[in-house]
Tab-separated table of C-alpha atoms in Angstrom:
chain	number	residue	atom	x	y	z
A	1	ALA	CA	0.974	16.883	-50.551
A	2	GLN	CA	1.056	13.129	-50.377
A	3	LYS	CA	0.481	11.130	-47.239
A	4	VAL	CA	0.842	7.441	-46.429
A	5	THR	CA	-0.910	5.960	-43.392
A	6	GLN	CA	-0.097	2.625	-41.814
A	7	ALA	CA	-2.540	2.517	-38.922
A	8	GLN	CA	-1.244	-0.754	-37.496
A	9	THR	CA	1.788	0.077	-35.379
A	10	GLU	CA	2.468	-3.485	-34.234
A	11	ILE	CA	1.007	-6.871	-35.110
A	12	SER	CA	1.783	-10.262	-33.594
A	13	VAL	CA	0.567	-13.545	-35.027
A	14	VAL	CA	1.387	-17.171	-34.435
A	15	GLU	CA	3.481	-18.878	-37.068
A	16	LYS	CA	1.517	-20.256	-40.039
A	17	GLU	CA	-1.297	-17.753	-39.607
A	18	ASP	CA	-2.107	-15.318	-42.402
A	19	VAL	CA	-1.629	-11.617	-41.741
A	20	THR	CA	-2.576	-8.476	-43.651
A	21	LEU	CA	-0.754	-5.167	-43.345
A	22	ASP	CA	-2.797	-2.124	-44.252
A	23	CYS	CA	-1.661	0.913	-46.231
A	24	VAL	CA	-3.803	3.910	-47.137
A	25	TYR	CA	-2.513	6.832	-49.169
A	26	GLU	CA	-3.668	10.336	-50.011
A	27	THR	CA	-2.810	12.180	-53.186
A	28	ARG	CA	-4.257	14.441	-55.843
A	29	ASP	CA	-1.925	13.055	-58.458
A	30	THR	CA	-3.352	10.698	-61.047
A	31	THR	CA	-0.151	8.845	-61.834
A	32	TYR	CA	2.037	7.477	-59.102
A	33	TYR	CA	3.866	4.454	-57.753
A	34	LEU	CA	3.302	2.533	-54.547
A	35	PHE	CA	5.935	0.426	-52.813
A	36	TRP	CA	6.396	-2.009	-49.964
A	37	TYR	CA	9.751	-2.376	-48.211
A	38	LYS	CA	10.811	-4.807	-45.483
A	39	GLN	CA	13.231	-3.763	-42.730
A	40	PRO	CA	14.622	-6.798	-40.852
A	41	PRO	CA	16.430	-6.355	-37.517
A	42	SER	CA	19.716	-5.794	-39.365
A	43	GLY	CA	18.368	-2.410	-40.505
A	44	GLU	CA	18.576	-2.295	-44.271
A	45	LEU	CA	15.416	-1.765	-46.299
A	46	VAL	CA	14.618	-4.563	-48.720
A	47	PHE	CA	12.455	-3.734	-51.722
A	48	LEU	CA	9.419	-6.037	-52.058
A	49	ILE	CA	7.147	-4.590	-54.727
A	50	ARG	CA	6.334	-1.538	-56.830
A	51	ARG	CA	2.891	-0.858	-58.261
A	52	ASN	CA	1.932	1.682	-60.948
A	53	SER	CA	-1.324	3.571	-60.376
A	54	PHE	CA	-2.638	2.368	-63.732
A	55	ASP	CA	-2.265	-1.273	-62.814
A	56	GLU	CA	-4.828	-2.455	-60.270
A	57	GLN	CA	-4.199	-6.132	-60.771
A	58	ASN	CA	-3.449	-7.969	-57.591
A	59	GLU	CA	-0.039	-9.559	-57.446
A	60	ILE	CA	1.149	-12.744	-55.834
A	61	SER	CA	4.746	-13.724	-55.183
A	62	GLY	CA	5.052	-16.943	-53.249
A	63	ARG	CA	3.505	-16.393	-49.818
A	64	TYR	CA	3.188	-12.635	-50.440
A	65	SER	CA	0.260	-10.956	-52.135
A	66	TRP	CA	-0.764	-7.355	-52.649
A	67	ASN	CA	-4.234	-5.875	-53.091
A	68	PHE	CA	-4.300	-2.453	-54.773
A	69	GLN	CA	-7.660	-0.645	-54.790
A	70	LYS	CA	-7.747	2.915	-56.155
A	71	SER	CA	-11.383	3.308	-55.069
A	72	THR	CA	-10.321	3.126	-51.427
A	73	SER	CA	-6.748	4.433	-51.913
A	74	SER	CA	-5.363	1.298	-50.348
A	75	PHE	CA	-2.445	-0.988	-51.088
A	76	ASN	CA	-2.595	-3.838	-48.590
A	77	PHE	CA	-0.031	-6.578	-48.153
A	78	THR	CA	-0.888	-10.136	-47.096
A	79	ILE	CA	1.529	-12.790	-45.913
A	80	THR	CA	0.104	-16.295	-46.117
A	81	ALA	CA	1.307	-19.045	-43.793
A	82	SER	CA	3.608	-16.667	-41.937
A	83	GLN	CA	7.087	-17.737	-40.848
A	84	VAL	CA	9.437	-16.457	-38.157
A	85	VAL	CA	11.681	-14.985	-40.863
A	86	ASP	CA	8.840	-12.649	-41.786
A	87	SER	CA	9.344	-10.784	-38.518
A	88	ALA	CA	10.367	-7.253	-39.483
A	89	VAL	CA	9.119	-3.712	-39.857
A	90	TYR	CA	7.230	-3.198	-43.099
A	91	PHE	CA	6.950	0.175	-44.788
A	92	CYS	CA	4.538	1.317	-47.441
A	93	ALA	CA	5.741	4.208	-49.625
A	94	PHE	CA	4.475	6.512	-52.363
A	95	LYS	CA	6.103	8.345	-55.270
A	96	ILE	CA	4.531	10.515	-57.924
A	97	SER	CA	5.177	9.337	-61.446
A	98	ASN	CA	7.249	12.277	-62.590
A	99	PHE	CA	10.691	11.646	-63.994
A	100	GLY	CA	13.144	13.796	-62.122
A	101	ASN	CA	11.158	13.703	-58.901
A	102	GLU	CA	12.235	10.567	-57.147
A	103	LYS	CA	11.135	11.530	-53.654
A	104	LEU	CA	9.565	8.686	-51.677
A	105	THR	CA	6.989	9.389	-48.987
A	106	PHE	CA	6.961	6.661	-46.342
A	107	GLY	CA	4.354	5.522	-43.877
A	108	THR	CA	5.359	5.074	-40.245
A	109	GLY	CA	5.741	1.328	-40.624
A	110	THR	CA	4.144	-1.772	-39.091
A	111	ARG	CA	6.237	-3.981	-36.814
A	112	LEU	CA	5.287	-7.590	-37.479
A	113	THR	CA	6.239	-10.283	-35.001
A	114	ILE	CA	5.723	-13.931	-35.867
A	115	ILE	CA	5.505	-16.084	-32.757
A	116	PRO	CA	6.949	-19.595	-33.133
B	1	ASP	CA	28.653	-7.711	-55.788
B	2	GLY	CA	27.118	-4.318	-56.454
B	3	GLY	CA	25.607	-2.478	-53.580
B	4	ILE	CA	25.576	0.470	-51.221
B	5	THR	CA	28.095	0.715	-48.403
B	6	GLN	CA	27.494	2.933	-45.416
B	7	SER	CA	30.154	3.549	-42.814
B	8	PRO	CA	30.573	3.500	-39.960
B	9	LYS	CA	27.811	1.270	-38.644
B	10	TYR	CA	27.828	3.081	-35.290
B	11	LEU	CA	28.942	6.654	-34.679
B	12	PHE	CA	29.118	8.806	-31.581
B	13	ARG	CA	29.117	12.569	-31.579
B	14	LYS	CA	30.165	14.967	-28.878
B	15	GLU	CA	28.237	18.160	-28.286
B	16	GLY	CA	29.231	20.876	-30.755
B	17	GLN	CA	30.987	18.474	-33.077
B	18	ASN	CA	30.389	17.877	-36.774
B	19	VAL	CA	30.415	14.286	-37.982
B	20	THR	CA	30.347	12.845	-41.492
B	21	LEU	CA	28.546	9.685	-42.547
B	22	SER	CA	29.860	7.909	-45.596
B	23	CYS	CA	27.768	6.431	-48.418
B	24	GLU	CA	29.348	4.744	-51.432
B	25	GLN	CA	27.618	2.853	-54.251
B	26	ASN	CA	28.986	0.787	-57.111
B	27	LEU	CA	25.660	0.328	-58.865
B	28	ASN	CA	26.304	3.155	-61.338
B	29	HIS	CA	23.133	4.832	-60.089
B	30	ASP	CA	22.603	8.490	-60.898
B	31	ALA	CA	20.485	9.452	-57.901
B	32	MET	CA	21.373	9.171	-54.223
B	33	TYR	CA	19.402	9.959	-51.077
B	34	TRP	CA	19.782	10.377	-47.336
B	35	TYR	CA	16.967	9.476	-44.946
B	36	ARG	CA	16.608	9.753	-41.218
B	37	GLN	CA	14.639	7.164	-39.221
B	38	ASP	CA	13.414	7.774	-35.667
B	39	PRO	CA	11.655	5.168	-33.504
B	40	GLY	CA	8.011	4.789	-34.451
B	41	GLN	CA	8.385	7.046	-37.448
B	42	GLY	CA	8.823	6.423	-41.107
B	43	LEU	CA	11.827	7.502	-43.079
B	44	ARG	CA	12.170	11.218	-43.671
B	45	LEU	CA	14.182	12.627	-46.554
B	46	ILE	CA	17.127	14.848	-45.629
B	47	TYR	CA	18.832	15.518	-48.966
B	48	TYR	CA	18.925	13.967	-52.404
B	49	SER	CA	21.075	14.293	-55.495
B	50	GLN	CA	20.096	13.343	-59.011
B	51	ILE	CA	23.410	14.135	-60.703
B	52	VAL	CA	26.979	14.914	-59.737
B	53	ASN	CA	27.572	18.391	-58.335
B	54	ASP	CA	23.873	18.956	-57.743
B	55	PHE	CA	21.652	18.226	-54.741
B	56	GLN	CA	18.336	19.340	-53.267
B	57	LYS	CA	16.974	19.694	-49.759
B	58	GLY	CA	14.448	17.189	-48.572
B	59	ASP	CA	11.904	17.612	-45.796
B	60	ILE	CA	14.335	17.932	-42.878
B	61	ALA	CA	17.568	19.434	-44.247
B	62	GLU	CA	18.239	21.881	-41.400
B	63	GLY	CA	21.428	21.027	-39.539
B	64	TYR	CA	22.737	18.766	-42.306
B	65	SER	CA	24.970	19.269	-45.334
B	66	VAL	CA	25.967	17.064	-48.280
B	67	SER	CA	28.267	17.019	-51.280
B	68	ARG	CA	28.219	15.059	-54.541
B	69	GLU	CA	31.642	15.389	-56.106
B	70	LYS	CA	31.640	11.846	-57.477
B	71	LYS	CA	28.822	9.688	-58.826
B	72	GLU	CA	29.666	6.907	-56.383
B	73	SER	CA	29.775	8.984	-53.218
B	74	PHE	CA	27.252	11.067	-51.278
B	75	PRO	CA	28.555	11.900	-47.778
B	76	LEU	CA	26.278	13.449	-45.175
B	77	THR	CA	27.607	15.844	-42.531
B	78	VAL	CA	25.612	16.243	-39.338
B	79	THR	CA	26.545	19.680	-38.083
B	80	SER	CA	26.440	21.080	-34.560
B	81	ALA	CA	23.338	23.008	-35.648
B	82	GLN	CA	21.371	19.751	-35.647
B	83	LYS	CA	20.138	19.724	-32.074
B	84	ASN	CA	18.649	16.252	-32.061
B	85	PRO	CA	20.928	14.129	-34.215
B	86	THR	CA	20.391	10.768	-32.505
B	87	ALA	CA	18.781	8.573	-35.153
B	88	PHE	CA	19.309	5.817	-37.693
B	89	TYR	CA	20.520	7.185	-41.042
B	90	LEU	CA	19.897	5.357	-44.291
B	91	CYS	CA	21.436	6.069	-47.667
B	92	ALA	CA	19.783	4.962	-50.903
B	93	SER	CA	20.417	5.139	-54.626
B	94	SER	CA	18.388	4.651	-57.772
B	95	ILE	CA	18.554	4.905	-61.542
B	96	ALA	CA	15.793	6.138	-63.861
B	97	VAL	CA	12.437	5.106	-62.397
B	98	GLN	CA	13.722	1.978	-60.705
B	99	PRO	CA	13.068	1.418	-56.979
B	100	GLN	CA	15.575	2.804	-54.535
B	101	HIS	CA	18.196	0.464	-53.101
B	102	PHE	CA	19.226	1.029	-49.501
B	103	GLY	CA	22.411	0.612	-47.499
B	104	ASP	CA	22.662	-1.018	-44.058
B	105	GLY	CA	22.471	2.290	-42.217
B	106	THR	CA	24.504	4.205	-39.638
B	107	ARG	CA	23.295	4.615	-36.072
B	108	LEU	CA	24.338	7.975	-34.644
B	109	SER	CA	24.306	8.653	-30.903
B	110	ILE	CA	25.286	11.610	-28.764
B	111	LEU	CA	27.888	11.261	-26.024
């Protein structure tokens, strides 16, 4: 069975600081996808990124960057120069790469608060 | 605009009562999902459907029922057998291997 661990329950940083959200996963599968979703106070989940297990290249999108390391089974998310609008709950999720099995396994989430 | 619509936003249930949460999508997605979110916990899968007239149980299906008579609609019924129904319920949809898109959620409380 797969498992996703987000050990940081809550994080608070002052605006403009950098912050990294940790995600560690467990699986015996060799092909899979990893995801990050953002849940703002309004409640909906907003898709941020999907990563294939074969692609370990780090990715940068504006102030967001992701560090995928298969050797440590981690998929960490860094926000650079944080802003108040980044305040939300962030979820890491896992899915095996098997067409027809679309089940996502979520971590318990990290609540990020950016202090003005 | 295409998207997923969940209604109502807030719902109250009396003891022993069944209630139905609505989920409609106009994204032409084949698959639809229902998740439950409790404070401090991640999302847990209740039911999912990959095609019309077919659905599978997720991790916490007991006390819930679904139907998939139309591609656009995937209603969730919280039955009286669900003893702890107070939670935030999220519906999602997807097509092929694309990431799931989520609705705004329904918050269910017990009177």
